[in-house]
Every structure is written in structure tokens, then in C-alpha cells.
Coordinates of C-alpha atoms in Angstrom, one line a residue:
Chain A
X1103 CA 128.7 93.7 139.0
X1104 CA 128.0 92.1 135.6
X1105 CA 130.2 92.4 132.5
X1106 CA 129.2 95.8 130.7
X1107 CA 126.9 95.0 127.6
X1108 CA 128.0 98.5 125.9
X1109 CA 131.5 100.0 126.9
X1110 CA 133.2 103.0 125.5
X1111 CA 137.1 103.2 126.4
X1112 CA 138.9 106.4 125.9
X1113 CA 137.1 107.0 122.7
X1114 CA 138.0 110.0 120.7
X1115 CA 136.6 110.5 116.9
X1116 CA 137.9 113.2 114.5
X1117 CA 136.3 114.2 111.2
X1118 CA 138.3 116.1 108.3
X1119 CA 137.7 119.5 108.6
X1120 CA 136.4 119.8 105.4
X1121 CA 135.5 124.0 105.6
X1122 CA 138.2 124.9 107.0
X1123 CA 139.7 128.6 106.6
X1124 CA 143.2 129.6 105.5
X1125 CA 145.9 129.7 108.3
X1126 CA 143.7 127.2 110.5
X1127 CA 146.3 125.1 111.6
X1128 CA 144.0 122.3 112.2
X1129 CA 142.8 119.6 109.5
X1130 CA 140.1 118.0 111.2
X1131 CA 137.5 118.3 114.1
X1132 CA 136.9 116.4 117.1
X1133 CA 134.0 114.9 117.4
X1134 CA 134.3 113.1 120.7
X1135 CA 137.0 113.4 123.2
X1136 CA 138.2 110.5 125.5
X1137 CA 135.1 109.4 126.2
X1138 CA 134.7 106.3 128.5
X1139 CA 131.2 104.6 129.9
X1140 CA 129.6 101.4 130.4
X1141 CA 126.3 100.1 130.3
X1142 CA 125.4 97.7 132.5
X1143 CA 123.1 94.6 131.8
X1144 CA 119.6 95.9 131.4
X1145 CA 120.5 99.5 132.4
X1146 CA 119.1 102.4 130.4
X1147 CA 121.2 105.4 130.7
X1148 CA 120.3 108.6 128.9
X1149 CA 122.6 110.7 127.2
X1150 CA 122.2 114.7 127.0
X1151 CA 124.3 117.5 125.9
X1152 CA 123.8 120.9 123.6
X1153 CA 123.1 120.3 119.7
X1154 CA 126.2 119.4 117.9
X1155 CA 128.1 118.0 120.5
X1156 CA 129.1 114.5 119.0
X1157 CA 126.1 112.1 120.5
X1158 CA 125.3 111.5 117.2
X1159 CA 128.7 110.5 116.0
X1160 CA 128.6 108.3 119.3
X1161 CA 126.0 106.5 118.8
X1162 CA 127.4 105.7 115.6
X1163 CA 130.6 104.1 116.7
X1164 CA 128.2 101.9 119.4
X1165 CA 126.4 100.1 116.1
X1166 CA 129.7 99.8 114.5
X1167 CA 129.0 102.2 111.0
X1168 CA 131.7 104.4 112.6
X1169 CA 135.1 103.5 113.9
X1170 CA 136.7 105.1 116.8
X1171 CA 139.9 107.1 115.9
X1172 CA 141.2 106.2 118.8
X1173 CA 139.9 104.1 121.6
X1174 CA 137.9 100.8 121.8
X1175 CA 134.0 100.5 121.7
X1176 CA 132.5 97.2 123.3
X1177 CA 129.7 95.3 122.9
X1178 CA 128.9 91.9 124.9
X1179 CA 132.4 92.1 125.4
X1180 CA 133.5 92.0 121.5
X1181 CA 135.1 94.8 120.3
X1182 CA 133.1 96.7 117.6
X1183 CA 134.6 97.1 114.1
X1184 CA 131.3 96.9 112.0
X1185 CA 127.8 96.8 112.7
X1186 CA 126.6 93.5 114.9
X1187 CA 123.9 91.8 115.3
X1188 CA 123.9 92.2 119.3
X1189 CA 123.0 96.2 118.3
X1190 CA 120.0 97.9 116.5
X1191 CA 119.1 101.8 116.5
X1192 CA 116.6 104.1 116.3
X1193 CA 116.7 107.3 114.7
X1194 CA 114.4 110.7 115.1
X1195 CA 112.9 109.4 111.6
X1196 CA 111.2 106.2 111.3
X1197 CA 113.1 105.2 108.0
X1198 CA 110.2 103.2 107.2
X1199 CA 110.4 102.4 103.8
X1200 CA 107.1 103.8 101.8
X1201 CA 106.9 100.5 99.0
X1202 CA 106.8 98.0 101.6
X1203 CA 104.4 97.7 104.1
X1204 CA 104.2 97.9 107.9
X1205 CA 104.9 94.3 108.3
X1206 CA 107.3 93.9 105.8
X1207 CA 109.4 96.9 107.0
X1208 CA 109.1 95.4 110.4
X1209 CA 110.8 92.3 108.7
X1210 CA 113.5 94.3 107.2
X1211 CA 116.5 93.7 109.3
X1212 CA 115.0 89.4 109.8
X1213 CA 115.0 89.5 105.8
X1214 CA 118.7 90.7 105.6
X1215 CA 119.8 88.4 108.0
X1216 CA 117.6 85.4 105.8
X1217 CA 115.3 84.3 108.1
X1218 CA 112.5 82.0 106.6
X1219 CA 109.5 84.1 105.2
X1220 CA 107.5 82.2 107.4
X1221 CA 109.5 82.8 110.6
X1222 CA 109.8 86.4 109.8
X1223 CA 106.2 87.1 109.1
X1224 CA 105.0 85.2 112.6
X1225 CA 107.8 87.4 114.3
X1226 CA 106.9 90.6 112.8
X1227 CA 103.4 89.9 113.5
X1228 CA 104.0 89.0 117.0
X1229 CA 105.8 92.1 117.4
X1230 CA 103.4 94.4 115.9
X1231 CA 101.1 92.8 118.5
X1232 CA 103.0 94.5 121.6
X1233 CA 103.6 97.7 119.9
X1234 CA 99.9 98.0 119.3
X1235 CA 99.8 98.2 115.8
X1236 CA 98.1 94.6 114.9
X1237 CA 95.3 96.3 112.5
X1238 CA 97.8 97.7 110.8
X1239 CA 100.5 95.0 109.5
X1240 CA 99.3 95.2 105.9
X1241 CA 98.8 99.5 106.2
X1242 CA 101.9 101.1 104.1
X1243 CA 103.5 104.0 106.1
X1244 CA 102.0 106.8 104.4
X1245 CA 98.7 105.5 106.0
X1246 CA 100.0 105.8 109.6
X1247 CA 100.7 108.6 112.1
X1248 CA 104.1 109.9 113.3
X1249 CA 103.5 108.4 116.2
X1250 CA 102.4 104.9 114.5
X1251 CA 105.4 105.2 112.1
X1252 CA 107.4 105.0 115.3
X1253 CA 106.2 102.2 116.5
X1254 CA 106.7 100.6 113.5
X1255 CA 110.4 101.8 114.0
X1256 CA 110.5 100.6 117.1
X1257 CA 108.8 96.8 116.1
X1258 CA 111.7 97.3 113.4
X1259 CA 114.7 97.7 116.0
X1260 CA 113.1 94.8 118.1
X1261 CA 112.1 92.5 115.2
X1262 CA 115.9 91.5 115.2
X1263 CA 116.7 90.5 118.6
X1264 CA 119.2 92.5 120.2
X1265 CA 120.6 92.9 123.3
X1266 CA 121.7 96.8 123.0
X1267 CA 119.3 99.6 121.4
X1268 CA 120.7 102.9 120.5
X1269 CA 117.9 105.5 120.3
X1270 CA 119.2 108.8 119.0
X1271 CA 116.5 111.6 120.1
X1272 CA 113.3 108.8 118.8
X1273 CA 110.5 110.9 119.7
X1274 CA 111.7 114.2 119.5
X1275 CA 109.6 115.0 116.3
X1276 CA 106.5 113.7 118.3
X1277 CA 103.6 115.8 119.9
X1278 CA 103.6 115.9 123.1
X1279 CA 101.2 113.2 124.0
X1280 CA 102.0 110.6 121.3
X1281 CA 105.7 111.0 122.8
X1282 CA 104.2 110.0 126.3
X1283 CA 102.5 107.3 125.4
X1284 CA 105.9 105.7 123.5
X1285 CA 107.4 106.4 126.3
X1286 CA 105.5 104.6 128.4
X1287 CA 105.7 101.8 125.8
X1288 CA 109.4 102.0 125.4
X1289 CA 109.6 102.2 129.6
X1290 CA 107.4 98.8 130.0
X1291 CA 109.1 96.8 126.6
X1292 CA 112.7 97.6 127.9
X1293 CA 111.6 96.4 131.5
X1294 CA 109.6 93.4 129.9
X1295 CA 112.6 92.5 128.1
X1296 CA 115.7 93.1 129.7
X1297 CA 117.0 95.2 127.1
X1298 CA 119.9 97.7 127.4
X1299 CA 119.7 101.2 126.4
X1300 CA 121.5 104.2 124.9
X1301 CA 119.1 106.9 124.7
X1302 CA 120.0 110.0 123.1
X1303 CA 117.9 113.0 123.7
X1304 CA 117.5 116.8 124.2
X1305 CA 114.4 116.1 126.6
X1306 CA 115.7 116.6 130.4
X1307 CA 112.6 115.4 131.5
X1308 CA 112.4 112.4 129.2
X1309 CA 115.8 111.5 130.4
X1310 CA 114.5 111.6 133.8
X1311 CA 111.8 109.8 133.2
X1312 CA 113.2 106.7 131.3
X1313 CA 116.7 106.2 132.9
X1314 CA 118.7 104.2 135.6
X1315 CA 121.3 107.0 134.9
X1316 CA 121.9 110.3 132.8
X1317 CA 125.4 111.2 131.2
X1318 CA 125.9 115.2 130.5
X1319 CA 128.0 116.1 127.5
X1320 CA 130.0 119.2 127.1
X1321 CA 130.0 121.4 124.0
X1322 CA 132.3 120.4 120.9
X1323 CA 134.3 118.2 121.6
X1324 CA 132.0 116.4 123.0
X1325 CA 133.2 115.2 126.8
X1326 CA 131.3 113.7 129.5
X1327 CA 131.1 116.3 131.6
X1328 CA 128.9 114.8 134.7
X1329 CA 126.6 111.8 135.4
X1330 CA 124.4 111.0 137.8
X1331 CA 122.0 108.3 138.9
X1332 CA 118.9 109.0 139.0
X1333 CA 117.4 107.8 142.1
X1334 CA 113.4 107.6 141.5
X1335 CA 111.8 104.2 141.7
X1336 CA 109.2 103.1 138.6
X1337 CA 111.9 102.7 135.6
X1338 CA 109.7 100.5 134.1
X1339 CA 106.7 102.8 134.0
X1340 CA 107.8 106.4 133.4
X1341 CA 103.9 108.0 133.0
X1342 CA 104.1 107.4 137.2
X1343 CA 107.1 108.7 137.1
X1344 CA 107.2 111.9 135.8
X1345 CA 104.6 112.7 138.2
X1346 CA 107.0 111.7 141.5
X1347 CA 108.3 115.3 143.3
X1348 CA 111.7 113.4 142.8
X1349 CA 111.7 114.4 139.3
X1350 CA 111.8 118.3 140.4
X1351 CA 115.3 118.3 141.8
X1352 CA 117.2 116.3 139.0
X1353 CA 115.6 119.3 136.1
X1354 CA 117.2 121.8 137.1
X1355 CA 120.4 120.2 138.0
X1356 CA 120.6 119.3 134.2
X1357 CA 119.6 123.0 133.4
X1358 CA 122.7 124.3 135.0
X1359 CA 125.0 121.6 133.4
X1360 CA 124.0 122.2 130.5
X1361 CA 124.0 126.3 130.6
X1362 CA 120.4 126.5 129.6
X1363 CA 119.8 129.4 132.3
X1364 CA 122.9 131.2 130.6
X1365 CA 121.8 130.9 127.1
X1366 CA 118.3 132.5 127.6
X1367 CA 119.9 135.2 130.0
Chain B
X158 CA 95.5 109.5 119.7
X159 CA 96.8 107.9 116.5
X160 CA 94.5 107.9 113.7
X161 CA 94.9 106.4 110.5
X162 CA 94.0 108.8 107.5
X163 CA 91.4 107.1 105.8
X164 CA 91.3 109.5 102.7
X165 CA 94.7 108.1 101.6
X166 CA 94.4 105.8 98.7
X167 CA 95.6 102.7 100.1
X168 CA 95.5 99.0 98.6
X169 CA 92.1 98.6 100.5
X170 CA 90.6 101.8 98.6
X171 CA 90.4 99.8 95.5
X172 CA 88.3 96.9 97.0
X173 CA 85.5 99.6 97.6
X174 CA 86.1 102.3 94.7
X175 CA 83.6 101.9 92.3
X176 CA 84.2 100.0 89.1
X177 CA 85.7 101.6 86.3
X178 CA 82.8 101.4 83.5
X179 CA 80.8 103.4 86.6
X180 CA 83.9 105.9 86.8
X181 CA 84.1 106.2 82.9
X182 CA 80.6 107.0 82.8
X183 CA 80.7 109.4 85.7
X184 CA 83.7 111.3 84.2
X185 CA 81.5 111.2 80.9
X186 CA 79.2 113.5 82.8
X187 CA 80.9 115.9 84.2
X188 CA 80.6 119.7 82.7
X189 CA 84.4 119.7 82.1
X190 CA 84.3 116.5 80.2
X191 CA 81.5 117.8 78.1
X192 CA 83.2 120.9 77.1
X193 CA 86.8 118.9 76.3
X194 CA 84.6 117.1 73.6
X195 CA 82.8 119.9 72.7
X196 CA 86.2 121.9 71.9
X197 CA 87.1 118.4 69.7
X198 CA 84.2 118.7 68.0
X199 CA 84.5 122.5 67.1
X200 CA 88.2 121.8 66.3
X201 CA 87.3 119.2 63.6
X202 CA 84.4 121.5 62.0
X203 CA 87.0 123.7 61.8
X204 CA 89.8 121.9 59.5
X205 CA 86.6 120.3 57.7
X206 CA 85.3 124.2 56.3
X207 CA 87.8 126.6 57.6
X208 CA 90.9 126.0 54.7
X209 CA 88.2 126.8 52.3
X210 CA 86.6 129.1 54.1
X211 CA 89.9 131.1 53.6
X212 CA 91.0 129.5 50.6
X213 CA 93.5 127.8 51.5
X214 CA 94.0 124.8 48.7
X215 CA 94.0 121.0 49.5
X216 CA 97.7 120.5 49.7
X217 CA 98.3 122.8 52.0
X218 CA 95.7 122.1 54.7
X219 CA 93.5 118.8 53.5
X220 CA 89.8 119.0 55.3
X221 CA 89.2 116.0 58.3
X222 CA 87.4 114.1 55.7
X223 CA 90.1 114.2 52.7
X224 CA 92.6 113.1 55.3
X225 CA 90.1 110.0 56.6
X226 CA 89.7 109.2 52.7
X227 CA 93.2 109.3 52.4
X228 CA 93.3 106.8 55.8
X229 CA 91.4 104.0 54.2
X230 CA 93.0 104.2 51.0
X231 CA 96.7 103.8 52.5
X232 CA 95.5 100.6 54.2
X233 CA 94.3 98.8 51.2
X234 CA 96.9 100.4 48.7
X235 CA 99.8 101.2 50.9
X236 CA 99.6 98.7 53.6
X237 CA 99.2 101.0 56.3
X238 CA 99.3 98.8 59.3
X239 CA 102.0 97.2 58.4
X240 CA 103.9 99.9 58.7
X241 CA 102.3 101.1 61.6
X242 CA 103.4 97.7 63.1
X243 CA 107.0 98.4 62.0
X244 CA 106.9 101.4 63.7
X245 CA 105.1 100.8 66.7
X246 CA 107.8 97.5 67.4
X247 CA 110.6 99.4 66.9
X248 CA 109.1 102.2 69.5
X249 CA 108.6 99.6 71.8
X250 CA 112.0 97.7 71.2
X251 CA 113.9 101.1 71.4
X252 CA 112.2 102.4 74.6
X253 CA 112.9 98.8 76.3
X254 CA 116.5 98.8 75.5
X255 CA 116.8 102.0 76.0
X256 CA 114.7 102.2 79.6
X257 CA 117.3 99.3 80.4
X258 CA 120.8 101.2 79.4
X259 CA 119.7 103.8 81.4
X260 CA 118.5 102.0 84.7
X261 CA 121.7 99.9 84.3
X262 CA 124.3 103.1 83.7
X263 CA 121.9 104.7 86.0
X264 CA 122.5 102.7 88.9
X265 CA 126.4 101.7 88.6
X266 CA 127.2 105.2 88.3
X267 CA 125.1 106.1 91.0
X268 CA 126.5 103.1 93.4
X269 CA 130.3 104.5 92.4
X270 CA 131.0 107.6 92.8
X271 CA 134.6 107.1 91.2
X272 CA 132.4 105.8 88.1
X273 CA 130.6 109.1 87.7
X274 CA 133.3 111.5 88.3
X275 CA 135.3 109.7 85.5
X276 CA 132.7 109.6 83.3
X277 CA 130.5 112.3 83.6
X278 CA 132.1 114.7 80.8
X279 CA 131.6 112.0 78.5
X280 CA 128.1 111.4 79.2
X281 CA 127.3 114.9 79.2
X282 CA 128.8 116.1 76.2
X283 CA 126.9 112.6 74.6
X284 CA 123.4 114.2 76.2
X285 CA 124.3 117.8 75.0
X286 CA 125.1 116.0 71.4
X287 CA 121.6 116.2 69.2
X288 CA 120.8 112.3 69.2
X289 CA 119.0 113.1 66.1
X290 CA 121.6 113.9 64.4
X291 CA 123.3 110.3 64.4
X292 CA 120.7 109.1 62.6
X293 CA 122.2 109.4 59.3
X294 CA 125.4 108.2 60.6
X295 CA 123.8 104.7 62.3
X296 CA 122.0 104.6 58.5
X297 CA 125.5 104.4 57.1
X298 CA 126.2 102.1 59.4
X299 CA 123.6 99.6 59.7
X300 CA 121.8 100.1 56.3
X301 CA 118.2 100.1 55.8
X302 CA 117.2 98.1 58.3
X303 CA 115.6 98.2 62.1
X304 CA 118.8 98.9 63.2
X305 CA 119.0 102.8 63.0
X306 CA 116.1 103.7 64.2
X307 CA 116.2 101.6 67.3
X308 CA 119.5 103.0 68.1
X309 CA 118.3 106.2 67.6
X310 CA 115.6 105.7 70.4
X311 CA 117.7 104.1 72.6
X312 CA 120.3 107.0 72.9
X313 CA 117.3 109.5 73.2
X314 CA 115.3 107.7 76.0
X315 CA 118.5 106.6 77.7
X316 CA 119.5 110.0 79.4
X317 CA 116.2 110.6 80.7
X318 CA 116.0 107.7 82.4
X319 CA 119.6 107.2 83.6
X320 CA 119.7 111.0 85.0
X321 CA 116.9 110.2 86.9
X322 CA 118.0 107.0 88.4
X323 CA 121.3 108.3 89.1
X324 CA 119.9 111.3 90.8
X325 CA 117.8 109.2 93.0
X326 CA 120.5 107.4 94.2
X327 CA 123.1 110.8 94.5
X328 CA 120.3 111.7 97.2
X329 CA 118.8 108.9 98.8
X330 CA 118.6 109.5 102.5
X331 CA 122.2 108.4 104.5
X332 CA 120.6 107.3 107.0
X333 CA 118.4 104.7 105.0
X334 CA 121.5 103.6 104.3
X335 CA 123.2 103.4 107.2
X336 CA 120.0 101.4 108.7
X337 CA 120.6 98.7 106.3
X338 CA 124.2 98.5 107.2
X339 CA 123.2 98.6 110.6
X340 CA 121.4 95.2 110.3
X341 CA 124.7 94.0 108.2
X342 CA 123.3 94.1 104.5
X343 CA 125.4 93.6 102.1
X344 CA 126.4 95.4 98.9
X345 CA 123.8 93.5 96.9
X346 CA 120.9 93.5 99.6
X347 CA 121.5 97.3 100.3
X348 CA 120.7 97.6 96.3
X349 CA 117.8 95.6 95.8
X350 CA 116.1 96.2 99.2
X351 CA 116.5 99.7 99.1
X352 CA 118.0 101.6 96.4
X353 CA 116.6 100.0 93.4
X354 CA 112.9 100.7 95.2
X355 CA 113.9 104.6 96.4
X356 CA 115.0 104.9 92.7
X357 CA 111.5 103.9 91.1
X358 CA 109.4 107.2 91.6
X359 CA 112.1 109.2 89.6
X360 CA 112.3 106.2 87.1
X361 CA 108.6 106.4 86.6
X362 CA 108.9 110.2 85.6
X363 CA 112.2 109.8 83.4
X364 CA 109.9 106.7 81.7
X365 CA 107.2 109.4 81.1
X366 CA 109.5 111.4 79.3
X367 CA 110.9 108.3 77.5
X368 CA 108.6 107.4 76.1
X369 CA 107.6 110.0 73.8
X370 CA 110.7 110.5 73.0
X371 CA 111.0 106.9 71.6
X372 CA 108.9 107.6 68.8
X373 CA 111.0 111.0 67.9
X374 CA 114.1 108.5 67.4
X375 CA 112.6 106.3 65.5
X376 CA 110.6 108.4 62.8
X377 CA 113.9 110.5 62.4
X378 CA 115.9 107.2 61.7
X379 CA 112.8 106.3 59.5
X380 CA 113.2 109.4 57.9
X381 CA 116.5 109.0 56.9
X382 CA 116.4 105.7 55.3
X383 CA 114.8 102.7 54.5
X384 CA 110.9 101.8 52.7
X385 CA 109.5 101.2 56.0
X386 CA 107.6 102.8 59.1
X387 CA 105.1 105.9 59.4
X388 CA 108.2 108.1 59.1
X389 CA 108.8 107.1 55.4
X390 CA 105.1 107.6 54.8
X391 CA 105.9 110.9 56.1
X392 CA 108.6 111.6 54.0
X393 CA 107.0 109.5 50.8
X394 CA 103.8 111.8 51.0
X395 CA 105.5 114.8 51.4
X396 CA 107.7 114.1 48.2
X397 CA 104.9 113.0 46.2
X398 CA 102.9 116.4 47.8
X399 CA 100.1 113.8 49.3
X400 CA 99.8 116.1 52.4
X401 CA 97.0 114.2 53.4
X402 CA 98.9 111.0 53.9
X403 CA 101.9 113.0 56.0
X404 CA 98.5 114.1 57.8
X405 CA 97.4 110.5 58.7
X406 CA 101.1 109.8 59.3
X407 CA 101.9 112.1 61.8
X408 CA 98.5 111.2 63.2
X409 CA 99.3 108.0 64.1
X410 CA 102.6 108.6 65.1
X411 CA 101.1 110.3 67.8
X412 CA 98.5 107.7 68.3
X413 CA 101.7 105.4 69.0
X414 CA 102.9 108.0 71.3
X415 CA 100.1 108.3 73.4
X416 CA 99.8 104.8 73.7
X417 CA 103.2 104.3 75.0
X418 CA 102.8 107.1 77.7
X419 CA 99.7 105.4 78.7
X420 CA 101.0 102.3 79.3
X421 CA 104.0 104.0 81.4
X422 CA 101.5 105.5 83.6
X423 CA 99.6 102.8 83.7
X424 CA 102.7 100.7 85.0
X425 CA 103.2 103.4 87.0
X426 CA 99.9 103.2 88.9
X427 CA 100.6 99.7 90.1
X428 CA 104.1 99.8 90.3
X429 CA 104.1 103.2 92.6
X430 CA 100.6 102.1 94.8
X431 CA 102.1 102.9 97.6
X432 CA 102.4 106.8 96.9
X433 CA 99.2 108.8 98.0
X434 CA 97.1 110.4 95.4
X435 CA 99.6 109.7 92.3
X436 CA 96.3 110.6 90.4
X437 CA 95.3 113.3 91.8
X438 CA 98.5 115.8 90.9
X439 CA 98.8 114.8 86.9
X440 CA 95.2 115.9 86.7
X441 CA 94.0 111.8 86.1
X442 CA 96.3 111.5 83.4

């Protein structure tokens, strides 16, 4: 198999513990505990675990604003010690900035890196294009819908080129049928372009849905606890399926990893 | 699915909104608009008859048309405009240096954290100081000249504004930021891409607040010293009890005033477009 485009090796991240109590022995938190994965070329692989368990913080260390405290992120094969070019992310908000318009905050990241107005605007353009928002390049955000925001986000994260998206939890704010719909976008773009993908999220069936493989984080600190491929065909098209009876057996599966059934009990 | 909300005031709204002799006339109409002029109107009838309706002399409360008399004869006699010229460019000079300082202090202090922490005593015990009270020190100083008073005004509009700024950027969203050092901006691009713009909507209220304040600082440096201004009308018509000249004074100080907020909010309109229905929640104003 092909060179990993986003590798984690051994990587464990600790924070100051900043409230800590008197006679707690311990000055800082893990985060993240010897974690190790891979992402192959064009592989989207989902990442799940309970709230608070240090995705975040690892998704962080992938697009270089965070360093490991111990351990080795790659990208492309180059070791990450600040944010990259080969790397863009996605967030649950769309960060669009509200004084510039949709086009223009599409061009944000081709704008820091000093592409030529011209170059930037037919990119942007282009892009808006596939994420279906062409009538609305000169709209400012507060004009648009979550769900358009997002695609504007998501024209934003492509706009620049690269070969790894991180997508912490991107449609969790979503109603439930604008989320399908981006997913299906996100499903048939990824496909499209060969992209590779670390996808946050606290939707087990949007994991299902969307990825070649799913990664199960334990509680604080955050371990990779199990991961499993899932073995469903239409990747590239994840309204069909969600619909496929394979999807029934992986659900609860995840439900037991993650102690879901416990919690409610 | 996705709809766009076509209610928002949007750079295309303006293209179709009506023009804005239609709109004046329109608001001329309206009941409430009626009744705002109709309490001017009753308000001026009243300082015209009501001081001697009580008896209340002349140089206590001067009627409407003793103080318009007065008007006129301060712009042939005294020169009027030309000190309402000095006073109006030393507002305008003091607010601009002033709106300046404060974006400037605003901003470094707000970009390094270090900065503030060191400073911050200083600066508030400066803002808990009564600006006005170094007028007569900047007098001493500088003389009888423009000097003062545009000091004056500059310390009192510069907290305002730099609190504001510096507040902005204390609380600008962390992961605005780390989106722009996700694309590698650097220092520099991080501040004029993003927070130089998150910084203008508090800006635009510490300017509303500014300038007003501008013309406090400079009548109080006026008042102090020098032959110049409305604020040594003020003070040369109260010594030479004229109360209807510290009556046209103040007056126009506030004419000056009301001018300068305009013009902020004004500024502010075009400057903060892409806000929805900025309008709408200072009641037009």
C-alpha cells in the first residue's frame, strides 16, 4: 500500500492543568494518549468517541496549530511542526467572516497565501460553482443559511488545494436534512477529488455513512480504543448508503463501544 | 431547503429602496414625526412667554427671540463664525487624533497581552483621572493656543475608543484565529484580515461616544484660557451677564456635537453594511 497521507505515531498531548485542586499530585492533563493511525491516500476514516475525549486537540496537532508532546504527526510524509499547506480544516462553525463576502471569504486562505486577485476570484468562483452556491458569491454571510454558510466553509477549505481535510463535527449544528444533503455533497466532492479525510463527529450513522473506516476513542485520555472497516459499498454517495441493511449491524456495534446503552440505563 | 432571507438589508436592498427625498418625505408624514415637531413647537412657545409668564427676568431665562436677536448680533459684532470655525476644527482635530491614539494603543495592547498586563494600572488610573481637570495644566503648558484644547479632547475620546478596540480583540473568536493560522498567515495578515475588521463594530460604538465627548474637551480647554472658540463666548457672556449669548453658545456647541455624531453614524452605515438592520435598533438614528 501507498505512503500514508496523514500518520499519527505514538502521539500523546498534555495540557497544564490549570484548575487543579490542592494535593493533586498532577500538573497537567492528558489530552491524547499514544495515539497511532494512518490515513491512506484518498481514504476517509471517521473518528468517534464521547465529548471531551481529545479529538479536538487531535485534529489540531494534524493542521500543525498544536504540537505533539510527545510523538510525531505526518503529513505527505513531512513531519508537522506548523500549519501546512498540504492541510485545511473545518470546524462546527463556518468562521465566515461577516465584512467580507461569500466570494471573498472563499478567497481567504488563496489571499494569504498571495495568489493574483484575478486567479483567486476565477478559483473561488469555480468553486462556489460545485458547492452550489453560484447566485450567491457577492451575498455576505448574514444573508445565507446555516447550511449555505457551510458550504461556503466548505468552498473555503477546498479554495486552497489540499490534499488532507480535517472536519471536526462540520454539520453537527445542521437540521437534519440540510446535514444530508452536505453529506452527500461532501461524499461525491471527496470521491470527485481524491481527497483524504479526517472526520470528526458524534453522528454514528454519519460515520457510517461517509467512511472507508471508523476509529473509536476512549474517554479522557483519549485512546483508540477499536477500529473497524466498514464494509458497505457507495462511499462516494452516502444518501444510497445509509439506506443499505449493512448500515444496521455497524450502529450498534459503535453503541456498545462507546457505552451509549450504559449511560441511558 | 436553503433559503436566502430576503428581509435582510443587503448591498442589493439599496439598489431598490426608495430614494431618500421619497423616505424624508415619508418620515415627514408619519403621526410620530408630526408629534416630535409638534412637542418643538410647544417647547419654543414656552421659553418665548413662560419666563414672563412667571416672572422670571431676562438674564435669567432670555425668551427664544432675545436669544435669536442676540444670534445675529454676535455674528456681525462678535464674529460668531469664526469662532464657531475655531471650535468646530479643533473638535474635529481632537476627535481624529484622538480616535487614532486609541485604535493604535487599542490594538497593540490587545495583540500583546504582556503589553496590557504591564500597563493596565497606568491606563486605568489615567481613565479614572477627570480629563477635564488637565485643562488648566495643558494651558500652563502650551499657552493660549489650539494646543490645550485639542489635548484635552484627545485624552477624553481616547479611552472610549481604545477600551473598545482592545476589548474586541481580548474576545475575538480563537478559532477565527486559528483558521488564519491554519492557512499560514502571518502576524501582520492575521491583523489586517481579521482583527482590525472584528474590531470595527465596537470601534463604531466607542466613536459614538467620542465624539461628543470631543466637544466637552475642547470647550473646557476653551474655558480655561485663550480669546477664542464658543467656550470663551460662554465664559465672556456669562462674565459680562449676556445670558443670551452663553444661550446661543451652548446652542451651537451642541449643534457641533450633533454634527459630529452624525457623521460617525453616518460612517458607520457604510463602513458596517454588512451588519443586518444597524438601523433598525438605534431607532434611525
Amino acid at each position: 500500500m501507498s505512503e500514508p497521507r496523514l500518520e499519527f505515531r505514538d502521539v500523546t498531548k498534555r495540557f497544564p492543568n490549570r484548575n487543579r485542586s490542592a494535593g493533586e499530585a498532577e500538573s497537567y492533563v492528558t489530552a491524547v494518549k499514544d495515539v497511532t493511525l494512518s490515513v491512506a491516500d484518498g481514504e476517509v476514516v471517521s473518528l468517534i468517541g464521547p465529548s471531551g475525549c481529545g479529538k479536538s486537540t487531535l485534529l489540531n496537532m494534524g493542521s500543525g496549530l498544536d504540537l505533539p508532546s510527545s510523538g510525531d504527526v505526518y503529513v505527505d510524509g513531512e513531519r508537522v511542526e506548523r500549519p501546512n499547506e498540504h492541510v485545511a480544516f473545518m470546524l462546527q462553525k463556518d468562521l465566515l467572516l461577516p465584512w467580507r463576502s461569500i466570494r471573498e471569504n472563499v478567497e481567504f486562505g488563496l489571499e494569504i497565501k498571495q495568489v493574483a486577485p484575478a486567479d483567486r476570484r476565477e478559483r473561488a468562483l469555480e468553486l462556489l460553482d460545485k458547492c452550489h452556491l453560484s447566485g450567491f458569491a457577492d451575498h455576505y454571510p448574514h444573508q445565507l443559511s446555516g447550511g449555505m454558510r457551510q458550504r461556503a466553509a466548505m468552498a473555503r477549505t477546498l479554495a486552497v488545494d489540499p490534499s488532507v481535510l480535517l472536519m471536526d463535527e462540520p454539520f453537527s449544528a445542521l437540521d437534519a436534512q440540510t446535514k444530508m444533503v452536505l453529506q452527500q455533497d461532501l461524499g461525491e466532492t471527496v470521491s470527485a477529488t481524491g481527497k483524504t479525510v479526517l472526520f470528526i463527529t458524534h453522528d454514528l450513522i454519519e460515520a457510517v455513512a461517509l467512511s472507508d473506516r471508523v476509529l473509536v476513542m476512549s474517554q479522557r485520555p483519549g485512546t483508540i480504543i477499536e477500529e473497524f472497516t466498514v464494509d458497505l459499498p457507495d462511499r462516494s454517495d452516502p444518501m444510497k448508503r445509509r439506506s443499505h441493511p449493512g448500515v444496521a449491524q455497524y450502529v450498534p456495534k459503535l453503541m456498545s463501544l462507546l457505552h451509549i446503552g450504559e449511560a441511558a440505563a | 431547503m436553503d433559503t436566502i432571507d430576503k428581509s435582510a438589508a443587503g448591498p442589493h436592498a439599496a439598489t431598490t429602496a426608495p430614494s431618500w427625498w421619497t423616505r424624508t418625505c415619508r418620515a415627514l408624514m408619519r403621526r410620530e414625526t408630526a408629534l416630535s415637531i409638534g412637542v418643538l413647537v410647544v417647547f419654543l412657545a414656552a421659553w418665548e412667554w413662560g419666563p414672563a409668564l412667571f416672572d422670571i427676568p431676562a438674564y435669567i431665562i432670555p425668551p427664544v427671540s432675545e436669544v435669536f436677536a442676540e444670534f445675529f448680533r454676535m455674528i456681525t459684532v462678535d464674529r460668531l463664525f469664526y469662532h464657531v470655525g475655531y471650535t468646530a476644527a479643533e473638535v474635529i482635530v481632537g476627535f481624529a487624533l484622538g480616535t487614532l491614539l486609541g485604535m493604535l494603543i487599542g490594538y497593540i495592547l490587545g495583540m500583546s497581552p504582556t503589553a496590557e498586563f504591564v500597563l493596565s494600572p497606568y491606563i486605568l488610573a489615567l481613565q479614572i483621572a477627570p480629563k477635564v481637570a488637565f485643562a488648566p495644566l495643558f494651558v500652563m503648558w502650551f499657552g493660549f493656543t489650539v494646543y490645550p484644547k485639542i489635548l484635552v479632547a484627545v485624552l477624553i475620546v481616547f479611552f472610549p475608543i481604545m477600551v473598545n478596540v482592545l476589548g474586541a480583540i481580548r474576545t475575538l473568536d480563537h478559532d477565527l484565529v486559528n483558521l488564519a493560522r491554519s492557512f499560514n498567515a502571518s502576524r501582520l495578515q492575521l491583523f489586517w484580515k481579521v482583527e482590525f475588521h472584528a474590531a470595527m463594530p465596537p470601534l463604531f460604538a466607542g466613536l459614538r461616544i467620542g465624539s461628543t465627548l470631543a466637544v466637552i474637551g475642547v470647550v473646557v480647554g476653551e474655558m480655561v484660557g485663550g480669546n477664542t472658540g464658543l467656550g470663551y463666548l460662554l465664559v465672556f457672556g456669562s462674565g459680562s451677564a449676556n445670558t443670551a449669548m452663553v444661550f446661543v453658545s451652548i446652542i451651537l456647541l451642541t449643534l457641533i456635537g450633533i454634527l459630529a455624531y452624525v457623521a460617525v453614524v453616518w460612517t458607520e452605515r457604510r463602513v458596517l453594511h454588512y451588519i443586518p438592520a444597524r438601523g433598525a435598533a438605534t431607532g434611525g438614528i
